[in-house]
Short mmCIF file of C-alpha atoms and ligand atoms in Angstrom, two decimals:
data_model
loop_
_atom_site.label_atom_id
_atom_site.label_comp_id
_atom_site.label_asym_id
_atom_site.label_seq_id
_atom_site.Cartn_x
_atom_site.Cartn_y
_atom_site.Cartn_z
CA UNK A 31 75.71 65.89 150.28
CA UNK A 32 77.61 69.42 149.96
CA UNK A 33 81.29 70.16 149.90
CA UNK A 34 82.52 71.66 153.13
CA UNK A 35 83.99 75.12 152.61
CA UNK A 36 81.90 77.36 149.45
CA UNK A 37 84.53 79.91 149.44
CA UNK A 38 87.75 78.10 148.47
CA UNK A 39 88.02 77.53 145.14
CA UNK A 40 87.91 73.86 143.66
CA UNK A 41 89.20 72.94 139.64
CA UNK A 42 87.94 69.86 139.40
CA UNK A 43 89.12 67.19 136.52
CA UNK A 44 87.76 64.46 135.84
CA UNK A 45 88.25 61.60 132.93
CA UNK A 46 88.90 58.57 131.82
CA UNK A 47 92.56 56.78 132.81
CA UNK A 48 95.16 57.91 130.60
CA UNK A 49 93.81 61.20 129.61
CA UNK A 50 96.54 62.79 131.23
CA UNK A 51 94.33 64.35 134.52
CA UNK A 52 97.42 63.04 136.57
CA UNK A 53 99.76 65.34 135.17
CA UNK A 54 98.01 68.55 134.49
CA UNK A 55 96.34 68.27 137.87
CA UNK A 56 99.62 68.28 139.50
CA UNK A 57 101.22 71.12 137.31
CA UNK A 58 98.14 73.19 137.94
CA UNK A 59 98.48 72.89 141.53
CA UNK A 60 101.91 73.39 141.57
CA UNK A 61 101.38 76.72 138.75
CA UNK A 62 98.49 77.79 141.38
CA UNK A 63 100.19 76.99 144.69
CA UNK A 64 97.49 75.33 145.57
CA UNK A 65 96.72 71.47 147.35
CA UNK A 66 96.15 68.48 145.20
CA UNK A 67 93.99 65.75 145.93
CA UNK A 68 94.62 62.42 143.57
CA UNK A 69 91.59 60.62 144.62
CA UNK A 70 92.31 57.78 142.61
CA UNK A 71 95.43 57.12 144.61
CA UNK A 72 92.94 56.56 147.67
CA UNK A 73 91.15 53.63 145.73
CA UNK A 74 94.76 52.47 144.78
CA UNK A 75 95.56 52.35 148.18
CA UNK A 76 92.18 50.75 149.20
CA UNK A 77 93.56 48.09 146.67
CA UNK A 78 96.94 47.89 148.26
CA UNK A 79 95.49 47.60 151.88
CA UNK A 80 93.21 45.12 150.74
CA UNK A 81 95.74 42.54 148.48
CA UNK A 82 98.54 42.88 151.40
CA UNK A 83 95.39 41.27 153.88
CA UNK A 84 94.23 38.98 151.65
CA UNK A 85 90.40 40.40 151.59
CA UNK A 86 88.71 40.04 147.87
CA UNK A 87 87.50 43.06 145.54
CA UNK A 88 84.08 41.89 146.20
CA UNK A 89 83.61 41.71 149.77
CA UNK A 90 82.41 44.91 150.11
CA UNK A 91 82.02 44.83 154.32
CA UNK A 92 85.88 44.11 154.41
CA UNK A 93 86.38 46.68 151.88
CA UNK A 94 84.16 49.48 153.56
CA UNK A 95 85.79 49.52 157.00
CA UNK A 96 89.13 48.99 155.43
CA UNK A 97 88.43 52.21 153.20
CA UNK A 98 87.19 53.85 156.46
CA UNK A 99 90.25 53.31 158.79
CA UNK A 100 92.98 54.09 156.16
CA UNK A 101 96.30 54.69 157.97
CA UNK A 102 97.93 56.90 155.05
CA UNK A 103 99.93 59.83 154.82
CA UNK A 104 101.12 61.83 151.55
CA UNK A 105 104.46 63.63 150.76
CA UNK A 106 106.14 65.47 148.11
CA UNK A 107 109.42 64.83 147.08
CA UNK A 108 111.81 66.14 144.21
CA UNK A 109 110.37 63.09 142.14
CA UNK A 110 106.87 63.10 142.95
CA UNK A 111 104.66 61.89 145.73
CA UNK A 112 105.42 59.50 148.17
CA UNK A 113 102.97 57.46 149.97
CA UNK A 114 102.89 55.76 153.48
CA UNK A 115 100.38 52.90 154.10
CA UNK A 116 100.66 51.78 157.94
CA UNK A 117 103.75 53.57 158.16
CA UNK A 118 105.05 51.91 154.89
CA UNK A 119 106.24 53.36 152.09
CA UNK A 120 104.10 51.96 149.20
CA UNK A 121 104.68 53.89 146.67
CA UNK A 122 106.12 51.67 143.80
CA UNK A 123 103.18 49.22 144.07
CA UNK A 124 100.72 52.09 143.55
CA UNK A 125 100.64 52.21 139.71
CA UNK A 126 101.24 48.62 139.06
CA UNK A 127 98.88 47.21 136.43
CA UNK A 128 97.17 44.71 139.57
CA UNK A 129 96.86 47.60 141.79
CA UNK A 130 94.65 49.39 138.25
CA UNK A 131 92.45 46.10 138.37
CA UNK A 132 91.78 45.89 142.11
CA UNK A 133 90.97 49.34 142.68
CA UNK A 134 88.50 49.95 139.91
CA UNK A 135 86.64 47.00 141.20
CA UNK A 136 87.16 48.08 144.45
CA UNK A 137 85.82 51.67 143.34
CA UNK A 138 82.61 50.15 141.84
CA UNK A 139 81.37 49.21 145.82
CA UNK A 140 79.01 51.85 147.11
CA UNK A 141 80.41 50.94 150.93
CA UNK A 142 84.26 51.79 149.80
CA UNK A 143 83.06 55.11 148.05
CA UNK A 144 81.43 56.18 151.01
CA UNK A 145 84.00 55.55 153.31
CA UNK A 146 86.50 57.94 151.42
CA UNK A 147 83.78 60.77 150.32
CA UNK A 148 85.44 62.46 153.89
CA UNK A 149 88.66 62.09 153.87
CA UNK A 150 88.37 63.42 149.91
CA UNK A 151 87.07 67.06 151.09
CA UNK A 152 89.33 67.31 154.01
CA UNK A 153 91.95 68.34 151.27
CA UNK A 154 89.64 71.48 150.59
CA UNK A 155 91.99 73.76 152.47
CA UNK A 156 92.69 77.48 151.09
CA UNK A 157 93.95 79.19 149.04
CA UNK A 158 92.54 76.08 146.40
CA UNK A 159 92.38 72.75 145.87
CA UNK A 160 92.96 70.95 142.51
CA UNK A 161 90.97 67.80 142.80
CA UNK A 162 91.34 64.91 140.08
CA UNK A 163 88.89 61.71 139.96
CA UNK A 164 85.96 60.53 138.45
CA UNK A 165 83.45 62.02 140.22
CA UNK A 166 84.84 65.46 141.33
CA UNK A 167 82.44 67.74 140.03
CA UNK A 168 79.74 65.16 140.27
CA UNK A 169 79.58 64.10 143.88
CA UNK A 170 82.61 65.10 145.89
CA UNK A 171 82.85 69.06 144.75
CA UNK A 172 79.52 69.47 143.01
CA UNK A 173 80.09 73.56 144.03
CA UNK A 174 83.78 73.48 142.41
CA UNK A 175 84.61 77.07 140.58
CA UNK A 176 85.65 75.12 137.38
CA UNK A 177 84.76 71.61 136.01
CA UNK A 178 87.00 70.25 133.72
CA UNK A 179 85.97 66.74 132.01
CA UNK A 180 89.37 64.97 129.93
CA UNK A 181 89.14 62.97 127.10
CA UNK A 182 91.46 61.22 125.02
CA UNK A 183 90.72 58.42 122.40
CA UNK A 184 91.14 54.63 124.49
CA UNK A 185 94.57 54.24 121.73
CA UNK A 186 96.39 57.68 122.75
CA UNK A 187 95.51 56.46 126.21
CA UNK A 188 97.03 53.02 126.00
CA UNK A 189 99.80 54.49 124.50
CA UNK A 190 100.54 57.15 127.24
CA UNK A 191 99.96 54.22 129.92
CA UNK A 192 102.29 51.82 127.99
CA UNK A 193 105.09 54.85 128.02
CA UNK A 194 104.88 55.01 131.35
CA UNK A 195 104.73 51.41 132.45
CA UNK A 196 107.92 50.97 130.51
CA UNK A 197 109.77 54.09 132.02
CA UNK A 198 109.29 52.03 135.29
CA UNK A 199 110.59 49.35 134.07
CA UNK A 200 107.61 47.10 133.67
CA UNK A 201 107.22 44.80 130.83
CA UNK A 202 103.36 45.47 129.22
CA UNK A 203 101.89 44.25 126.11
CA UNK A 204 100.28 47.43 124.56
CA UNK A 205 96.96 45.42 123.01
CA UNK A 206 96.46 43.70 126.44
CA UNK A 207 96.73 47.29 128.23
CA UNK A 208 94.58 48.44 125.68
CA UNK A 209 91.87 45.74 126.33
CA UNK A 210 92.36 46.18 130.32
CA UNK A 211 91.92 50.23 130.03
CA UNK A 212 88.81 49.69 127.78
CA UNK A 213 87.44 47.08 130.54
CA UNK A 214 88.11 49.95 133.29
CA UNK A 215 86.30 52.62 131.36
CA UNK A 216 83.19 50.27 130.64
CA UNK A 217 83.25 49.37 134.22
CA UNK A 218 83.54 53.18 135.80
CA UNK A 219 81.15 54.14 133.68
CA UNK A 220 78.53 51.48 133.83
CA UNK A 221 78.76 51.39 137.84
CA UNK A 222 75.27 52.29 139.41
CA UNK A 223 77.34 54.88 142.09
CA UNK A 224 78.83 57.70 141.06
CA UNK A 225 79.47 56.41 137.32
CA UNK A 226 82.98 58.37 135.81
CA UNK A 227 80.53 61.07 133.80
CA UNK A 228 80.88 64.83 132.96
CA UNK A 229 79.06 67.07 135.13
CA UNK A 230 76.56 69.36 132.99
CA UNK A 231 78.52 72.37 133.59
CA UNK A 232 82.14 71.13 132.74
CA UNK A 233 84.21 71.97 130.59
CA UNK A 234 84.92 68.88 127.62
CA UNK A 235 88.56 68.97 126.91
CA UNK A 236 89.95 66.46 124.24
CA UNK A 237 93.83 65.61 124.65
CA UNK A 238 94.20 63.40 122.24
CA UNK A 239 95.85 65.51 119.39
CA UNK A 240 97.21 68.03 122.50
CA UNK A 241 100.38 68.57 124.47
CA UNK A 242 100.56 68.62 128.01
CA UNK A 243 101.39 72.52 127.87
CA UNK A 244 98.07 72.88 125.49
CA UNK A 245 95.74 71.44 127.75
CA UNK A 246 97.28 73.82 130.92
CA UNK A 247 97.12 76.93 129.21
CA UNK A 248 93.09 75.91 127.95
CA UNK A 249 92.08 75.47 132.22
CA UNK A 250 94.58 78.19 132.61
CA UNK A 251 92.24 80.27 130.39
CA UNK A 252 88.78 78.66 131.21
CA UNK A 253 89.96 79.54 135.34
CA UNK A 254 90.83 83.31 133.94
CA UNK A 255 87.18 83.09 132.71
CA UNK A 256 85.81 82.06 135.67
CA UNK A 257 87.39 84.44 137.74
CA UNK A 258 85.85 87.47 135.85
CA UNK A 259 82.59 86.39 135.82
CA UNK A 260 82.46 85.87 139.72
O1 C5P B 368 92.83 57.64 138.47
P1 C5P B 368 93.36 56.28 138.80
O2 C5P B 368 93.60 55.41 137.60
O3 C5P B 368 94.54 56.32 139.70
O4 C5P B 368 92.19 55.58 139.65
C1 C5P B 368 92.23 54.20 139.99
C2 C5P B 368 90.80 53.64 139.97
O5 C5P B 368 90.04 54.26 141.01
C3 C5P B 368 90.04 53.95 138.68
O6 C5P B 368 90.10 52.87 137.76
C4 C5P B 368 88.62 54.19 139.12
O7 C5P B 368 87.89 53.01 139.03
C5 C5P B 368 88.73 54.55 140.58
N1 C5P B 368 88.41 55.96 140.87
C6 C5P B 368 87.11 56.29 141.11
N2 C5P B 368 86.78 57.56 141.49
C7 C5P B 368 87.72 58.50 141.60
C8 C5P B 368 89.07 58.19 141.32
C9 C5P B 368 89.39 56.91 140.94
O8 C5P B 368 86.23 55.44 140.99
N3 C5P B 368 87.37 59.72 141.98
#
């Protein structure tokens, strides 16, 4: 399957959680002007859908037409995006530690991938789309301008996620978040579709040992690169 439009530029950055895609995705974007897809936030909201109707990670019919019919809408406000689901705003449950669980099982069901691989490219909309996932320059953008694949060591990661849990206000144990982000990675990677992998022609970034500002000024560079050799 191709991406839709060849001539607007896609970055696409893909990783394991935690690596910090999130962020720089967003910054780049906002540095670039250009739209942001957070595909992961569709499987999140797969998740939500799915726990508010009682239907279980595994029953992938349920899952697939849910997926297909999403009533969602996105918004950016001073602190961030805000999500609608049905016409609610859901967007406090989105990063809760259940909502992780649900949607990477959720993710793992060829039916529920499917379902969203349209409603990922409508984003593509000029002048550029910065897309962040696990399979962005595999399946959903294979044509993408620049691949960018972001590491970080499964510690630095926990660590990051922990942070952030607690800014919320939520109450984590760091080993158990630990053992729950190294039971995601094994099961994105292991899945028979679209497995979280770097494309051949990405770029490998490590953040472990890098600021946030480090890691936007190496895509800022690799995208300068690109650019001249087009
Ligand atoms: O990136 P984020 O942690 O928000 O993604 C939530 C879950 O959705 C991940 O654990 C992963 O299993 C799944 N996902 C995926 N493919 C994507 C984005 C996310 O399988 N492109």
């Amino acid at each position: 399957m191709k991406q839709a439009d060849h001539n607007v530029p896609v970055i696409a950055i893909d990783g394991p959680g935690g690596s910090g895609k999130g962020t720089i995705a967003a910054l780049l974007a906002e540095r670039l002007g250009w739209r942001l897809l957070d595909s992961g936030a569709l499987y999140r909201l797969v998740a939500v859908a799915a726990m508010d109707r009682g239907i279980a990670a595994d029953d992938e019919a349920a899952l697939g037409s849910l997926a297909a019919g999403l009533d969602v809408e996105f918004a950016v406000a001073d602190h961030g995006m805000v999500v609608w689901l049905d016409g609610r705003d859901i967007t406090s449950r989105l990063r809760s530690e259940e909502v992780s669980a649900f949607s990477s099982r959720a993710a793992a069901l060829p039916a529920v991938r499917a379902a969203l691989v349209h409603l990922q490219r409508g984003f593509l909309r000029p002048p550029g789309l910065v897309a962040d996932g696990r399979d962005m320059g595999t399946v959903i953008f294979p044509d993408a301008r620049l691949k960018i694949f972001l590491t970080a060591s499964a510690e630095a990661r926990a660590k990051r996620r922990h942070k952030q849990l607690k800014e919320k206000g939520e109450s984590v144990n760091l080993s158990r978040l630990f053992r729950e982000i190294k039971k995601r990675d094994d099961r994105d990677r292991s899945r028979a579709v679209s497995p979280l992998m770097a494309a051949p022609d990405a770029h490998l970034i490590d953040s472990t040992e890098l600021s946030i500002d480090e890691v936007l000024q190496k895509i800022l560079k690799l995208l300068e690169e690109s650019r001249a050799s087009l």
